[in-house]
Amino acid sequence: MSSRIRIINLEEGFPTRDQAYQKLDAALTRARKDGIAALKVIHGYGSSGAGGVLRFAIRGYLRQRKEKGDIAAFVNGESWSSFDERSKLIFAKLPELVLDSDVGRGNKGITLVLL
């Protein structure tokens, strides 16, 4: 993975929604300071048949951050492909992401964030 892209695992340690928000905020702040252009956020997808709370919460939170202008764009993992318009925007800024292992895999457990 490129040095302009960072992976953050929000699901690690089974945080509450508020703890995940705090961890994401800290990761966004740190990424900006470090000159990182994008985050690959791992939040899980509720594979046990229940849950998926973080996935919905984090995506809603990112939607708010985008509306405020805090982030440029985000793409749900299940949409992350060469056919998706938001993905194409990210690929245009970071062409190396075309080689990301999750492109086209429909991974509900991740979200890509363009800073």
CSV table of C-alpha atoms in Angstrom, one decimal:
chain,number,residue,atom,x,y,z
A,1,MET,CA,0.0,0.0,0.0
A,2,SER,CA,1.2,3.5,-0.8
A,3,SER,CA,2.6,5.8,1.8
A,4,ARG,CA,-0.2,8.2,1.0
A,5,ILE,CA,-2.8,5.7,2.2
A,6,ARG,CA,-3.3,4.5,5.7
A,7,ILE,CA,-5.4,1.6,7.1
A,8,ILE,CA,-7.3,2.1,10.4
A,9,ASN,CA,-9.0,-0.8,12.1
A,10,LEU,CA,-11.9,0.6,14.1
A,11,GLU,CA,-13.3,-2.9,14.9
A,12,GLU,CA,-10.2,-3.9,16.8
A,13,GLY,CA,-10.9,-4.2,20.5
A,14,PHE,CA,-14.7,-4.2,20.0
A,15,PRO,CA,-15.2,-0.5,20.7
A,16,THR,CA,-18.5,1.3,21.4
A,17,ARG,CA,-19.8,3.6,18.7
A,18,ASP,CA,-18.5,6.7,20.6
A,19,GLN,CA,-15.1,5.1,21.0
A,20,ALA,CA,-15.0,4.3,17.3
A,21,TYR,CA,-15.9,7.9,16.5
A,22,GLN,CA,-13.1,9.1,18.7
A,23,LYS,CA,-10.6,6.7,17.1
A,24,LEU,CA,-11.7,7.8,13.6
A,25,ASP,CA,-11.4,11.5,14.5
A,26,ALA,CA,-7.9,10.9,15.8
A,27,ALA,CA,-7.0,8.9,12.7
A,28,LEU,CA,-8.3,11.7,10.4
A,29,THR,CA,-6.4,14.4,12.4
A,30,ARG,CA,-3.2,12.3,12.4
A,31,ALA,CA,-3.5,11.5,8.7
A,32,ARG,CA,-3.8,15.2,7.7
A,33,LYS,CA,-0.8,16.1,9.8
A,34,ASP,CA,1.2,13.2,8.2
A,35,GLY,CA,0.2,14.2,4.6
A,36,ILE,CA,-1.9,11.0,4.1
A,37,ALA,CA,-4.4,11.4,1.3
A,38,ALA,CA,-6.8,8.5,2.0
A,39,LEU,CA,-7.8,6.2,4.8
A,40,LYS,CA,-9.0,2.6,4.4
A,41,VAL,CA,-11.3,2.2,7.4
A,42,ILE,CA,-12.0,-1.3,8.6
A,43,HIS,CA,-15.2,-1.4,10.7
A,44,GLY,CA,-16.6,-4.9,10.1
A,45,TYR,CA,-20.0,-5.8,8.7
A,46,GLY,CA,-21.8,-7.8,11.4
A,47,SER,CA,-20.8,-11.2,10.1
A,48,SER,CA,-22.4,-13.0,13.0
A,49,GLY,CA,-25.8,-12.2,11.5
A,50,ALA,CA,-26.4,-9.5,14.1
A,51,GLY,CA,-24.6,-6.3,14.6
A,52,GLY,CA,-23.0,-4.3,11.9
A,53,VAL,CA,-23.5,-1.3,14.3
A,54,LEU,CA,-20.1,0.2,13.6
A,55,ARG,CA,-20.6,-0.1,9.8
A,56,PHE,CA,-23.8,1.9,9.8
A,57,ALA,CA,-22.6,4.4,12.5
A,58,ILE,CA,-19.3,5.1,10.8
A,59,ARG,CA,-20.8,5.6,7.4
A,60,GLY,CA,-23.4,8.0,8.8
A,61,TYR,CA,-20.7,9.8,10.6
A,62,LEU,CA,-18.6,10.1,7.4
A,63,ARG,CA,-21.6,11.4,5.6
A,64,GLN,CA,-21.9,14.2,8.1
A,65,ARG,CA,-18.2,14.9,7.9
A,66,LYS,CA,-18.4,15.1,4.1
A,67,GLU,CA,-21.4,17.5,4.3
A,68,LYS,CA,-19.3,19.7,6.6
A,69,GLY,CA,-16.4,19.6,4.1
A,70,ASP,CA,-14.1,17.8,6.6
A,71,ILE,CA,-13.5,15.0,4.1
A,72,ALA,CA,-13.5,15.1,0.3
A,73,ALA,CA,-15.3,11.8,-0.4
A,74,PHE,CA,-15.9,8.2,0.9
A,75,VAL,CA,-16.9,5.0,-0.8
A,76,ASN,CA,-18.5,2.0,0.8
A,77,GLY,CA,-16.5,-1.2,0.4
A,78,GLU,CA,-19.3,-2.9,-1.5
A,79,SER,CA,-19.2,-0.1,-4.1
A,80,TRP,CA,-15.4,0.1,-4.2
A,81,SER,CA,-14.8,-0.8,-7.9
A,82,SER,CA,-13.7,0.6,-11.2
A,83,PHE,CA,-17.3,1.0,-12.2
A,84,ASP,CA,-18.4,3.3,-9.3
A,85,GLU,CA,-18.3,7.0,-9.8
A,86,ARG,CA,-17.0,7.9,-6.3
A,87,SER,CA,-14.4,5.2,-6.6
A,88,LYS,CA,-13.3,6.7,-9.9
A,89,LEU,CA,-12.9,10.1,-8.2
A,90,ILE,CA,-10.5,8.5,-5.6
A,91,PHE,CA,-8.6,6.5,-8.3
A,92,ALA,CA,-8.1,9.8,-10.2
A,93,LYS,CA,-6.4,11.3,-7.1
A,94,LEU,CA,-4.7,8.1,-6.0
A,95,PRO,CA,-4.1,5.8,-9.0
A,96,GLU,CA,-2.2,3.3,-6.9
A,97,LEU,CA,-5.5,2.4,-5.2
A,98,VAL,CA,-6.6,0.6,-8.4
A,99,LEU,CA,-4.4,-2.2,-7.1
A,100,ASP,CA,-6.0,-2.3,-3.7
A,101,SER,CA,-6.9,-5.9,-2.7
A,102,ASP,CA,-10.5,-5.0,-2.0
A,103,VAL,CA,-11.3,-3.3,-5.4
A,104,GLY,CA,-14.3,-5.2,-6.9
A,105,ARG,CA,-14.7,-7.6,-4.0
A,106,GLY,CA,-17.9,-6.1,-2.4
A,107,ASN,CA,-16.3,-6.0,1.0
A,108,LYS,CA,-19.0,-4.5,3.4
A,109,GLY,CA,-16.5,-4.4,6.2
A,110,ILE,CA,-14.5,-1.4,4.9
A,111,THR,CA,-15.0,2.1,3.7
A,112,LEU,CA,-12.5,4.2,1.8
A,113,VAL,CA,-12.1,7.9,2.8
A,114,LEU,CA,-10.5,10.6,0.6
A,115,LEU,CA,-9.2,13.4,2.7
